[in-house]
Amino acid sequence: MDRYPSGATPSRPQLKDLLSHLREGDTVVVWRLANLVS
């Protein structure tokens, strides 16, 4: 995933892309939760 400057983005296209590629049994490691939810 590409990193972009922080900012409120309700659509979160990179998160949606990540989730669309997950398969059963995959693991996602989140380094900083603040970056995921902000």
PDB file of C-alpha atoms in Angstrom:
ATOM      1  CA  MET A   1       0.000   0.000   0.000  1.00  0.00           C
ATOM      2  CA  ASP A   2       1.169   3.502  -0.714  1.00  0.00           C
ATOM      3  CA  ARG A   3       1.518   5.964   2.135  1.00  0.00           C
ATOM      4  CA  TYR A   4      -0.044   9.397   1.847  1.00  0.00           C
ATOM      5  CA  PRO A   5      -0.076  12.406   4.175  1.00  0.00           C
ATOM      6  CA  SER A   6      -2.555  12.207   7.003  1.00  0.00           C
ATOM      7  CA  GLY A   7      -6.017  13.604   6.454  1.00  0.00           C
ATOM      8  CA  ALA A   8      -9.643  12.730   6.849  1.00  0.00           C
ATOM      9  CA  THR A   9     -10.605  10.546   3.901  1.00  0.00           C
ATOM     10  CA  PRO A  10     -13.862   8.717   4.547  1.00  0.00           C
ATOM     11  CA  SER A  11     -13.589   6.502   1.457  1.00  0.00           C
ATOM     12  CA  ARG A  12     -10.136   5.057   2.355  1.00  0.00           C
ATOM     13  CA  PRO A  13      -9.422   3.614  -1.122  1.00  0.00           C
ATOM     14  CA  GLN A  14      -6.151   1.897  -0.100  1.00  0.00           C
ATOM     15  CA  LEU A  15      -7.869   0.094   2.784  1.00  0.00           C
ATOM     16  CA  LYS A  16     -10.670  -1.048   0.486  1.00  0.00           C
ATOM     17  CA  ASP A  17      -8.072  -2.287  -2.021  1.00  0.00           C
ATOM     18  CA  LEU A  18      -6.196  -4.180   0.697  1.00  0.00           C
ATOM     19  CA  LEU A  19      -9.376  -5.794   1.997  1.00  0.00           C
ATOM     20  CA  SER A  20     -10.436  -6.820  -1.507  1.00  0.00           C
ATOM     21  CA  HIS A  21      -7.186  -8.797  -1.939  1.00  0.00           C
ATOM     22  CA  LEU A  22      -7.421 -10.730   1.328  1.00  0.00           C
ATOM     23  CA  ARG A  23      -8.104 -14.447   1.240  1.00  0.00           C
ATOM     24  CA  GLU A  24      -9.207 -16.749   4.045  1.00  0.00           C
ATOM     25  CA  GLY A  25      -6.229 -17.382   6.316  1.00  0.00           C
ATOM     26  CA  ASP A  26      -4.409 -14.136   5.375  1.00  0.00           C
ATOM     27  CA  THR A  27      -3.053 -11.936   8.149  1.00  0.00           C
ATOM     28  CA  VAL A  28      -2.925  -8.144   8.090  1.00  0.00           C
ATOM     29  CA  VAL A  29      -0.409  -6.471  10.394  1.00  0.00           C
ATOM     30  CA  VAL A  30      -1.199  -2.863  11.311  1.00  0.00           C
ATOM     31  CA  TRP A  31       1.881  -1.001  12.489  1.00  0.00           C
ATOM     32  CA  ARG A  32       0.095   2.150  13.660  1.00  0.00           C
ATOM     33  CA  LEU A  33      -3.637   2.049  14.189  1.00  0.00           C
ATOM     34  CA  ALA A  34      -3.826   5.859  14.150  1.00  0.00           C
ATOM     35  CA  ASN A  35      -2.716   5.843  10.499  1.00  0.00           C
ATOM     36  CA  LEU A  36      -5.387   3.326   9.598  1.00  0.00           C
ATOM     37  CA  VAL A  37      -8.305   5.140  11.194  1.00  0.00           C
ATOM     38  CA  SER A  38      -7.346   8.778  10.591  1.00  0.00           C
TER      39      SER A  38
END
